[in-house]
Coordinates of C-alpha atoms in Angstrom, one line a residue:
M1 CA -13.5 57.3 -21.9
D2 CA -14.1 53.8 -23.1
A3 CA -17.2 51.9 -22.5
T4 CA -18.7 48.5 -23.4
I5 CA -22.0 47.3 -24.7
D6 CA -23.5 43.9 -25.2
I7 CA -24.8 43.6 -28.8
C8 CA -26.6 40.3 -29.6
G9 CA -24.5 38.5 -26.9
H10 CA -21.2 40.0 -28.0
L11 CA -19.3 42.6 -25.9
Y12 CA -18.3 45.5 -28.0
Q13 CA -15.8 48.1 -26.8
I14 CA -16.7 51.7 -27.5
K15 CA -13.8 54.2 -28.1
L16 CA -14.0 57.9 -28.6
I17 CA -11.4 59.0 -31.2
D18 CA -10.1 62.4 -32.1
N19 CA -10.2 63.1 -35.9
L20 CA -11.7 59.7 -36.9
K21 CA -11.4 58.8 -40.6
N22 CA -13.0 56.4 -42.9
E23 CA -10.4 53.7 -43.5
D24 CA -11.4 53.3 -47.2
T25 CA -11.7 56.9 -48.3
G26 CA -9.7 58.8 -45.6
Q27 CA -12.6 61.2 -45.2
K28 CA -13.9 62.4 -41.8
A29 CA -16.2 59.8 -40.2
W30 CA -18.6 60.1 -37.2
G31 CA -18.3 56.4 -36.5
R32 CA -17.1 53.0 -37.6
V33 CA -17.5 49.4 -36.4
N34 CA -15.0 46.5 -36.6
N35 CA -17.2 43.4 -36.0
S36 CA -14.2 41.0 -36.0
L37 CA -12.6 42.8 -33.1
Q38 CA -15.9 44.0 -31.6
I39 CA -14.9 47.6 -31.4
I40 CA -17.1 50.7 -32.1
E41 CA -15.1 53.9 -32.7
L42 CA -16.9 57.2 -32.5
E43 CA -15.7 60.8 -33.3
K44 CA -15.0 62.5 -30.0
D45 CA -15.5 66.1 -31.2
V46 CA -19.2 66.2 -32.0
S47 CA -22.5 67.2 -30.4
V48 CA -24.2 64.7 -28.0
S49 CA -27.0 64.3 -30.6
R50 CA -24.5 63.5 -33.4
L51 CA -22.6 61.1 -31.0
G52 CA -25.9 59.3 -30.2
E53 CA -26.9 58.9 -33.8
A54 CA -23.5 57.7 -34.8
L55 CA -23.5 55.2 -31.9
L56 CA -27.0 53.9 -33.0
H57 CA -25.7 53.7 -36.6
E58 CA -22.8 51.5 -35.6
I59 CA -24.9 49.4 -33.2
L60 CA -27.3 48.7 -36.1
H61 CA -24.4 47.6 -38.3
A62 CA -23.3 45.2 -35.5
I63 CA -26.8 43.8 -35.1
D64 CA -27.0 43.3 -38.8
T65 CA -23.8 41.4 -38.8
S66 CA -24.9 39.2 -36.0
I67 CA -28.3 38.3 -37.3
D68 CA -27.9 39.0 -41.0
C69 CA -31.1 41.0 -41.5
G70 CA -29.9 42.6 -44.8
L71 CA -29.7 46.2 -43.9
D72 CA -28.0 48.4 -46.5
E73 CA -26.3 51.7 -45.5
Q74 CA -29.4 53.8 -46.4
K75 CA -31.6 51.7 -44.1
V76 CA -29.1 51.8 -41.3
Q77 CA -28.9 55.6 -41.5
I78 CA -32.7 55.9 -41.6
L79 CA -33.3 53.7 -38.6
A80 CA -30.4 55.4 -36.7
N81 CA -32.0 58.8 -37.3
C82 CA -35.4 57.6 -36.3
L83 CA -34.3 56.0 -33.1
N84 CA -32.2 59.0 -32.3
Q85 CA -35.2 61.3 -32.7
L86 CA -37.0 59.1 -30.2
G87 CA -34.2 59.9 -27.7
L88 CA -32.5 56.5 -27.7
G89 CA -29.1 58.0 -28.9
S90 CA -28.8 60.5 -26.0
H91 CA -30.0 57.8 -23.6
L92 CA -27.3 55.4 -24.6
V93 CA -24.7 58.2 -24.6
G94 CA -25.7 59.0 -21.0
K95 CA -26.0 55.4 -19.8
L96 CA -22.5 54.6 -21.2
D97 CA -21.1 57.8 -19.8
L98 CA -19.5 58.8 -23.1
V99 CA -19.6 62.5 -22.6
T100 CA -17.2 64.1 -20.2
S101 CA -17.8 67.8 -20.9
R102 CA -19.1 69.8 -23.9

């Protein structure tokens, strides 16, 4: 199931991918964002909480690219985890209808 989300006025397509890999290292990844193509890819085979956190993580990268707030990887991960603990990740996963069955 693909979905779209508006991030800072730019429409990003969200795709669920089986066996997602980091393009640089070839290692398993939970998510990745291509800001040029406005695509967020998320690993399909994860828990809803992990899916939500990965979605938030990639959204934060997209926001940082759009407004250049200077977030490094550690800050993005910390913010994604905190927002996920507040329930924002599962809210977005539900709102975007990203989970078919688990």
